[in-house]
Short mmCIF file of C-alpha atoms and ligand atoms in Angstrom, two decimals:
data_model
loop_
_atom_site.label_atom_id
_atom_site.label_comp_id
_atom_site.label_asym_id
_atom_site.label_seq_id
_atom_site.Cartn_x
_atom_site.Cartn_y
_atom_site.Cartn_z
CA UNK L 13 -17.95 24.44 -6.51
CA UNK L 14 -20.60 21.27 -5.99
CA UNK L 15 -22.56 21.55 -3.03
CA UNK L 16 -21.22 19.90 -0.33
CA UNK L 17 -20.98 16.35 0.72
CA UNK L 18 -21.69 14.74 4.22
CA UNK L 19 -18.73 12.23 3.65
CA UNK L 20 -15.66 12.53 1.79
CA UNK L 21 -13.17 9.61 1.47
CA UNK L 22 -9.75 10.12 0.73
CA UNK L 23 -8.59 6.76 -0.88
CA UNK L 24 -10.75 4.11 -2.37
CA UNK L 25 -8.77 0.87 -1.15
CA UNK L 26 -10.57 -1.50 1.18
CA UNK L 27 -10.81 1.05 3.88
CA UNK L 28 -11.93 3.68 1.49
CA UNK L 29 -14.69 1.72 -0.20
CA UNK L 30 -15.66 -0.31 2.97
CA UNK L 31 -16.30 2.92 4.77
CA UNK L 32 -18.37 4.06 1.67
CA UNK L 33 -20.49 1.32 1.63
CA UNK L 34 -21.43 1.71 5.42
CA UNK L 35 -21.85 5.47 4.98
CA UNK L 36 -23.96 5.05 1.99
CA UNK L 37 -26.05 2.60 3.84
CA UNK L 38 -26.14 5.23 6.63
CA UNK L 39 -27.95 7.21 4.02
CA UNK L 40 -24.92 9.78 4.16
CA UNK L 41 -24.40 11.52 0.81
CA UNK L 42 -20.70 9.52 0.56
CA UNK L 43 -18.08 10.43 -2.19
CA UNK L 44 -14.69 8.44 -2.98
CA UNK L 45 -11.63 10.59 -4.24
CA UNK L 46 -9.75 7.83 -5.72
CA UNK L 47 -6.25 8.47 -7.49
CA UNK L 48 -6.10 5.29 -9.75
CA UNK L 49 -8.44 2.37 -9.64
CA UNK L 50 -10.67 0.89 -6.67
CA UNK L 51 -8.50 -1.23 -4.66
CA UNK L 52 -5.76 0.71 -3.45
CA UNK L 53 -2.41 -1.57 -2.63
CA UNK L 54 -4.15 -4.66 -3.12
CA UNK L 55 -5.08 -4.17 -7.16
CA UNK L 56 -1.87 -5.00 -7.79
CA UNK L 57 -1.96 -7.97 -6.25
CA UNK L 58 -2.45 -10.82 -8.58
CA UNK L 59 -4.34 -13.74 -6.08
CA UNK L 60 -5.67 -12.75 -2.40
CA UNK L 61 -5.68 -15.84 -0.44
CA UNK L 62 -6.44 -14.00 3.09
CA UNK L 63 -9.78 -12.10 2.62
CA UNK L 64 -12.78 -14.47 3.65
CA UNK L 65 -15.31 -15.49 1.51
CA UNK L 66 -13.23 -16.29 -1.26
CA UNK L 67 -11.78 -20.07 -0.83
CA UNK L 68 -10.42 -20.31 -4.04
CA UNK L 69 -8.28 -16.73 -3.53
CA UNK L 70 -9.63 -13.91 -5.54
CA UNK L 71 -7.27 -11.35 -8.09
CA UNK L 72 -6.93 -8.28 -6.02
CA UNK L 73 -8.14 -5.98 -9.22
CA UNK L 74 -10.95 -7.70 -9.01
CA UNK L 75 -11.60 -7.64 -5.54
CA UNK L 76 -11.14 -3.56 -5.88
CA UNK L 77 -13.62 -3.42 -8.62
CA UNK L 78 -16.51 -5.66 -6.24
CA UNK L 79 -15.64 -3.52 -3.30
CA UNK L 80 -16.52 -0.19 -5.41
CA UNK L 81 -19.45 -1.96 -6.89
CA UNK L 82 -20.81 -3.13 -3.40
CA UNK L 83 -20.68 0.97 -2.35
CA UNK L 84 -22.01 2.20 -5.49
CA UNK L 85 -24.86 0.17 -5.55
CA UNK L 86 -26.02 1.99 -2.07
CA UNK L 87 -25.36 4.91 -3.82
CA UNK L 88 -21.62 5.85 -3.10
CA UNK L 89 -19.79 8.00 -5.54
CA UNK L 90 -16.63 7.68 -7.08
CA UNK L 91 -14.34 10.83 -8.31
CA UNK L 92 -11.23 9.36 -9.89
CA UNK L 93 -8.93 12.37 -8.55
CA UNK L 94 -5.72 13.27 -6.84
CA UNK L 95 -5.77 15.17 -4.10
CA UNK L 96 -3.47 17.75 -3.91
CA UNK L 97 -4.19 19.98 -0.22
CA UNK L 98 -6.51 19.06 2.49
CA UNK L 99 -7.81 22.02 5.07
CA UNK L 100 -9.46 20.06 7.69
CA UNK L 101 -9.91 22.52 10.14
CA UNK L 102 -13.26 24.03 9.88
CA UNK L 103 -16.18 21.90 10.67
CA UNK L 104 -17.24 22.44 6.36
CA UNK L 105 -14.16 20.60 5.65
CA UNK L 106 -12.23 21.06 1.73
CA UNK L 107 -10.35 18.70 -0.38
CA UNK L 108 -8.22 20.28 -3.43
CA UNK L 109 -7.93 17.15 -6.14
CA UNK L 110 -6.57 17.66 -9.75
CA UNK L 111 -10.42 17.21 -10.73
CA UNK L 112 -11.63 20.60 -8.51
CA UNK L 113 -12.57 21.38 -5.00
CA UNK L 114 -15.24 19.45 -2.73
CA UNK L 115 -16.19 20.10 0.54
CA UNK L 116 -17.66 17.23 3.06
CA UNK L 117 -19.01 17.51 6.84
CA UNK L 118 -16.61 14.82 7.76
CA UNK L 119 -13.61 13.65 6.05
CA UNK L 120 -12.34 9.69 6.31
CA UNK L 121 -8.42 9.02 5.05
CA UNK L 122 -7.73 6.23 3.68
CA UNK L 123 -4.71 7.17 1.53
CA UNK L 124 -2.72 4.14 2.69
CA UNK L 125 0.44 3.57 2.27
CA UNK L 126 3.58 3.75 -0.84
CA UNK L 127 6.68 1.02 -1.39
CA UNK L 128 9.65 2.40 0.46
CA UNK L 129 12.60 3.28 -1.39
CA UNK L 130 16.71 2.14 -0.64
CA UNK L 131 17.61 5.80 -1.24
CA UNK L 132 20.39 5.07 -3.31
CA UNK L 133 21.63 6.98 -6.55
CA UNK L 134 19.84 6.39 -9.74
CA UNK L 135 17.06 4.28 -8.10
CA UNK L 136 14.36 6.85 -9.85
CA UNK L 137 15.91 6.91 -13.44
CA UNK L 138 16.67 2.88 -13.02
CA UNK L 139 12.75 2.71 -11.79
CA UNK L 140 10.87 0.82 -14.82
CA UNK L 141 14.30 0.09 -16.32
CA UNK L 142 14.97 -2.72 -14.14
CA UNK L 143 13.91 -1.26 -10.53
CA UNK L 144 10.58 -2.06 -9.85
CA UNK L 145 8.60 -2.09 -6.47
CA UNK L 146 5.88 -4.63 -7.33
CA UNK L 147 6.19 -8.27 -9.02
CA UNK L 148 2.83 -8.95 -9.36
CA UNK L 149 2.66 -5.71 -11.93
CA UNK L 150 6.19 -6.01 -13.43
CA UNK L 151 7.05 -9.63 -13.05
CA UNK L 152 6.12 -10.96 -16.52
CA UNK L 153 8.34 -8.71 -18.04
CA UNK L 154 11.65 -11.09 -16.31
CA UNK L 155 9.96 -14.53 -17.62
CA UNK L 156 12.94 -16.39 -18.27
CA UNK L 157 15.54 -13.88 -16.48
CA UNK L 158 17.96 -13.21 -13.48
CA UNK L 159 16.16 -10.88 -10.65
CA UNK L 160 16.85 -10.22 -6.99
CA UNK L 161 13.92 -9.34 -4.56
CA UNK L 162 15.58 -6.94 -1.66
CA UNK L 163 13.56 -6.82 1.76
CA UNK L 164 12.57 -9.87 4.39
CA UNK L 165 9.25 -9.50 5.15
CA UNK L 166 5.84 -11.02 3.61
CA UNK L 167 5.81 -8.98 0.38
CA UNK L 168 9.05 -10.03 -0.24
CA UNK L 169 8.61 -13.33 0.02
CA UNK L 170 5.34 -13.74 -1.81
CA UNK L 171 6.94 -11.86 -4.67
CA UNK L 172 10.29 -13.92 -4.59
CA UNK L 173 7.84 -16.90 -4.99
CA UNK L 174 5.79 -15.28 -7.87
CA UNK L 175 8.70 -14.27 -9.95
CA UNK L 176 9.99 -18.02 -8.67
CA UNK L 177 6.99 -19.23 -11.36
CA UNK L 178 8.58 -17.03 -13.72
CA UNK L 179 12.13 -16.17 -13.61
CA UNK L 180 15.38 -18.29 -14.25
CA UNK L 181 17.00 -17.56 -11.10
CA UNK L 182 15.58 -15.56 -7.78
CA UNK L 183 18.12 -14.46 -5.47
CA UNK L 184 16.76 -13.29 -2.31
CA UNK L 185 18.62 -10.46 -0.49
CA UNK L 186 18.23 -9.47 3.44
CA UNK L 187 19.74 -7.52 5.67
CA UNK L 188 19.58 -10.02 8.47
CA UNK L 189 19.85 -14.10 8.50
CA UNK L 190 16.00 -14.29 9.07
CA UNK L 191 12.99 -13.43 7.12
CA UNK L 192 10.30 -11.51 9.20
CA UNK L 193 7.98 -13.32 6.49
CA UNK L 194 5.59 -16.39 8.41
CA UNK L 195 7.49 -19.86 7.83
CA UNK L 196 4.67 -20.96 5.93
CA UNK L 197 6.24 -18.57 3.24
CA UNK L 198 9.86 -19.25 4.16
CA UNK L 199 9.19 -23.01 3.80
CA UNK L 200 7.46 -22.11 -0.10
CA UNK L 201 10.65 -20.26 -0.73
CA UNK L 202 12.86 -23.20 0.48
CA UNK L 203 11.40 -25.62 -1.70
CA UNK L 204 11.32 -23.59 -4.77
CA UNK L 205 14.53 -24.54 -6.87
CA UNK L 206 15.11 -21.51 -8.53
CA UNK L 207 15.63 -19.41 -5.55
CA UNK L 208 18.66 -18.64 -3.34
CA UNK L 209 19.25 -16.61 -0.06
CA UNK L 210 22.14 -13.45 0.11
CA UNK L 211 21.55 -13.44 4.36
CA UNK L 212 23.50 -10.10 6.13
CA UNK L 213 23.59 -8.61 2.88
CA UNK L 214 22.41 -5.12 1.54
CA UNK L 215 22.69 -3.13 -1.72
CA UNK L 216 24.43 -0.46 -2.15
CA UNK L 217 24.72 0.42 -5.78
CA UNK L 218 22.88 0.22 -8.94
CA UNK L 219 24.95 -0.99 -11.64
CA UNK L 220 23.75 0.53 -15.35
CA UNK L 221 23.39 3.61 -16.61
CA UNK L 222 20.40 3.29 -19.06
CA UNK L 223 18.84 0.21 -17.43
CA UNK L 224 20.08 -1.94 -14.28
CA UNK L 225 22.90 -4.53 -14.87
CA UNK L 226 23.41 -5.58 -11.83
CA UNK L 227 23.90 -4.70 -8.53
CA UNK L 228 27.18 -3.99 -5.78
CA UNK L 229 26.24 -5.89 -2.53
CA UNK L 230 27.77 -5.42 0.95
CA UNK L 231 28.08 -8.92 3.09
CA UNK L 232 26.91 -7.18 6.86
CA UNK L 233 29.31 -9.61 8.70
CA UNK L 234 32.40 -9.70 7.00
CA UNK L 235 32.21 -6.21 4.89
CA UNK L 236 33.48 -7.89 1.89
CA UNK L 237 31.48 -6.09 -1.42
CA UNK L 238 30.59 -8.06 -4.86
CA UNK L 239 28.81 -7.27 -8.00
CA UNK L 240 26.12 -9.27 -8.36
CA UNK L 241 24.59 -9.22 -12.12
CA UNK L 242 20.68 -9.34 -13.36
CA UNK L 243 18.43 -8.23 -14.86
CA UNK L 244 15.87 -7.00 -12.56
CA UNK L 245 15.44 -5.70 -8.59
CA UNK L 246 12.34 -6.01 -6.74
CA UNK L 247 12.59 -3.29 -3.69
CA UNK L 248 10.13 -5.35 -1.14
CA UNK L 249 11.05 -2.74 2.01
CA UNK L 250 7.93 -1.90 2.97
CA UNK L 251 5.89 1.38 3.17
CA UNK L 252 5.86 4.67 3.45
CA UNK L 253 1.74 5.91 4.05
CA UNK L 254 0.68 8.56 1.96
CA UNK L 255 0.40 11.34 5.07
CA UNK L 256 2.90 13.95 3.48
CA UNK L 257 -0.40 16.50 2.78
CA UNK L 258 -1.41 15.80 6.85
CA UNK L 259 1.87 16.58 8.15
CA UNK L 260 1.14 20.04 10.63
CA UNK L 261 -2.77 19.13 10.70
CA UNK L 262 -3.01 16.14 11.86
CA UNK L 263 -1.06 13.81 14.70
CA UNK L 264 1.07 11.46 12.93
CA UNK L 265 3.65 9.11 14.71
CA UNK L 266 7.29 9.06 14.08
CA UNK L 267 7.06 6.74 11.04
CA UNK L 268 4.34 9.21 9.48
CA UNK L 269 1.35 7.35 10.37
CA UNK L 270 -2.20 8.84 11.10
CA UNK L 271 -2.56 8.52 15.21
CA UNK L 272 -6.23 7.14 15.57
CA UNK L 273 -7.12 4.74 17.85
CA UNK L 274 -9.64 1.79 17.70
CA UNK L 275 -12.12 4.02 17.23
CA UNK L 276 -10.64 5.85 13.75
CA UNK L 277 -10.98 9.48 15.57
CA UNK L 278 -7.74 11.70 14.87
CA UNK L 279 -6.63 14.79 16.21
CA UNK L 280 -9.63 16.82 14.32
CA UNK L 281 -12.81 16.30 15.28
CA UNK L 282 -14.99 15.05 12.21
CA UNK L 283 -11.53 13.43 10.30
CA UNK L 284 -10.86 9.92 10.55
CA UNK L 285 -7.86 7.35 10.20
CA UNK L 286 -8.71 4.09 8.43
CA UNK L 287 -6.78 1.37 6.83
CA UNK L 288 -2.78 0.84 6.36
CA UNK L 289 -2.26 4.93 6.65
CA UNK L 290 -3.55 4.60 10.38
CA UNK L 291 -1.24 3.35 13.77
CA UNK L 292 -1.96 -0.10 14.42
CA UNK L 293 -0.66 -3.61 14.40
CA UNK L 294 -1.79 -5.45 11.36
CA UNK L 295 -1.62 -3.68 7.98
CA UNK L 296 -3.97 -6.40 5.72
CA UNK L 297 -7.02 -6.07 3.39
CA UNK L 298 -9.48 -7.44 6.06
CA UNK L 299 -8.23 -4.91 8.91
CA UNK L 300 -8.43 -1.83 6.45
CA UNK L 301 -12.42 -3.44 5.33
CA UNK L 302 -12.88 -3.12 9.80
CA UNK L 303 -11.47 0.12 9.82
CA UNK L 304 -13.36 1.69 6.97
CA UNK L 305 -16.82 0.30 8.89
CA UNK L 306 -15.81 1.50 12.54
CA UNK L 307 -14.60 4.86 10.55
CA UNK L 308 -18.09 5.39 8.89
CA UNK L 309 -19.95 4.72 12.30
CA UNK L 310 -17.87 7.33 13.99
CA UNK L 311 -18.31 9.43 11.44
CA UNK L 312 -22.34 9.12 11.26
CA UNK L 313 -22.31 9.60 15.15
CA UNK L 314 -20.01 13.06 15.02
CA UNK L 315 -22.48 14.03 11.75
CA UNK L 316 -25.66 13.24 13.95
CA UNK L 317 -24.00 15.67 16.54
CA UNK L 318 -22.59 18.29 14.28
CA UNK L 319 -26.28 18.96 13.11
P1 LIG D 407 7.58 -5.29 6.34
O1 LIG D 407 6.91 -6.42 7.04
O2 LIG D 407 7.71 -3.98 7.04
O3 LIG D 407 9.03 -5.80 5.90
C1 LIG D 407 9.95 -4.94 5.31
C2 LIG D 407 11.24 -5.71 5.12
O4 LIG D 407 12.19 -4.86 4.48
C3 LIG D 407 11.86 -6.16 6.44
O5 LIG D 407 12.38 -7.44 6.29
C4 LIG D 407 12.95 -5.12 6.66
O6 LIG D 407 14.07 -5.66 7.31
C5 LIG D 407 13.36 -4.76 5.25
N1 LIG D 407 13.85 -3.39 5.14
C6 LIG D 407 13.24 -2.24 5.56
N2 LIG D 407 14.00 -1.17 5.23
C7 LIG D 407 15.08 -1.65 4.60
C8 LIG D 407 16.22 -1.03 4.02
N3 LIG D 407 16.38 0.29 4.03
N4 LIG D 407 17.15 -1.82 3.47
C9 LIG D 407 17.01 -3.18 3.45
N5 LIG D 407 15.94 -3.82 3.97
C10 LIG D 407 14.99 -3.06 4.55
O7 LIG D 407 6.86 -4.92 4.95
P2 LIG D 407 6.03 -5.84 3.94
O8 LIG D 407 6.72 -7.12 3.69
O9 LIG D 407 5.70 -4.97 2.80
O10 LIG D 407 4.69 -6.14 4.73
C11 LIG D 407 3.87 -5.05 5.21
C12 LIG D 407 2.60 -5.62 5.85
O11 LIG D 407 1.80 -6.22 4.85
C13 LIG D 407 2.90 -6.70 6.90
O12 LIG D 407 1.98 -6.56 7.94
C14 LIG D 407 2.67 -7.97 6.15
O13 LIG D 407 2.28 -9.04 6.98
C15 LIG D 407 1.54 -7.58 5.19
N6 LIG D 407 1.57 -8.40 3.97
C16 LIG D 407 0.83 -9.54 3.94
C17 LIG D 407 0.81 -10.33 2.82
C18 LIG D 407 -0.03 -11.55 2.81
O14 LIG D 407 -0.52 -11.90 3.86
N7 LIG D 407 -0.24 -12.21 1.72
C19 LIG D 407 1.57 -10.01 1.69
C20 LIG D 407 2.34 -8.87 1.75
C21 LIG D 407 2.34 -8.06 2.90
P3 LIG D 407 14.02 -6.15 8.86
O15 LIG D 407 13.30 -7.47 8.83
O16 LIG D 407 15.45 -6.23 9.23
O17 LIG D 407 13.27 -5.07 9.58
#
């Protein structure tokens, strides 16, 4: 086994790699355990409008890759790793990743969070055959095509609009007659020809055996059911956070999420909350960059007190 780090940060989103760059400032030996690339959620985003400094928008894979750079260059480390079993209770705390065991003096999560599923029959074998969870990664392969986007809040209306640029025909399905999305992203949706609203609607069956065909829809109000057919479903639900190694170590609230207050502190002294996998009211890029700062202070001050 290496010899053990001061910090150890599960997740190398914004949180993640914002709380490396302030512990690596901190002159704490800082390490990232990242599953896939730097940038979490939001390098799979295609054009970030809403972090500042950036007034022309910035590609969120890009944004990832600065954000690892920027901790890196204060000495950070990356480990690209999945972590498979956490034991947090000791003050030497271990993380078990698919690329060995390492042991930190304080631990920060920031696994975020995972697109929701609808539950239904054959959405796993119908996932990449016409079931996808993100348009900004799948959308070019619908150019020219029928797709539905399912869900009513901000992802799915920025991805009905990006397969809008795309796609032949978006039909937008939710399960009430009013998006949760901002009206500035309503209104885009409104004025995009190509799109059309399913309101008190839900799915409730995959059509297709070896790839989606279509789907069997359920009007709310009246009960009546249709087929609807096309090519493609974008499940824009929202998220699950990645907490299922936490559960019976740490507090989590009834949706799964990390209880931490303002400060980042969970229930173990020495592990902190930071980013979308943490209790709080606004789930965006810039929050999770605040959280991973505020995480990496409170986890220099517990350090400075541990010793
Ligand atoms: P969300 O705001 O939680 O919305 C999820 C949507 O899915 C809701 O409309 C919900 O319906 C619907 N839904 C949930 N479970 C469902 C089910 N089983 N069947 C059918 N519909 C279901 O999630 P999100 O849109 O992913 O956004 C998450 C966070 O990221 C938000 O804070 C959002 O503002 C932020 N975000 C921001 C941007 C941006 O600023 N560019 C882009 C994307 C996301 P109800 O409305 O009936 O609850």
């Amino acid at each position: 086994m290496e010899p053990h780090w001061d910090v150890l940060i599960a997740g190398g989103g914004p949180a993640g790699y914002s709380a490396a760059l302030y512990c690596a400032r901190a002159g704490l030996r800082t390490l990232v355990l990242e599953q896939l690339s730097a940038g979490g959620q939001i390098a799979l985003t295609t054009q970030v409008d809403n972090y500042p400094g950036f007034p022309e928008g910035i590609d969120g894979f890009e944004l990832g890759q600065r954000m690892r750079q920027g901790a890196e260059r204060f000495g950070a480390r990356t480990q690209l790793a999945e972590v498979t079993a956490l034991e947090l209770n000791r003050p030497l705390k271990t993380v078990h990743t698919s690329a060995g065991v390492f042991q930190g003096r304080a631990v920060i999560v920031a696994t975020g969070a995972n697109p929701r599923r609808l539950g239904l029959p054959k959405e796993q074998a119908l996932t990449g055959r016409g079931v996808s969870y993100c348009a900004a990664c799948d959308g070019m392969f619908y150019r020219g095509k029928t797709v539905a986007v399912v869900g009513g809040g901000s992802t799915a209306a920025a991805d009905a609009l990006l397969l809008s640029r795309l796609c032949k025909k978006v039909i937008l399905i939710h399960r009430r007659d009013t998006l949760r999305a901002a009206s500035i992203e309503h209104q885009a949706l409104l004025e995009a020809p190509n799109v059309e609203f399913r309101w008190n609607t839900t799915v409730i069956q995959f059509l297709g055996s070896d790839r989606l065909l279509g789907l069997r829809l359920r009007d709310l109000l009246s009960g009546a059911e249709a087929e609807l057919p096309c090519d493609g479903v974008f499940l824009c639900i929202g998220r699950v956070p990645a907490t299922a190694l936490l559960q019976g170590q740490l507090e989590l609230d009834s949706a799964g999420y990390l209880i931490a207050d303002e400060t980042t502190r969970t229930s173990i002294p020495g592990v902190f909350a930071a980013g979308d996998v943490r209790t709080k009211a606004l789930r965006q890029a810039v929050t999770a960059a605040a959280d991973g700062a505020v995480a990496a202070h409170y986890a220099e001050e517990y350090l400075r007190g541990a010793q």
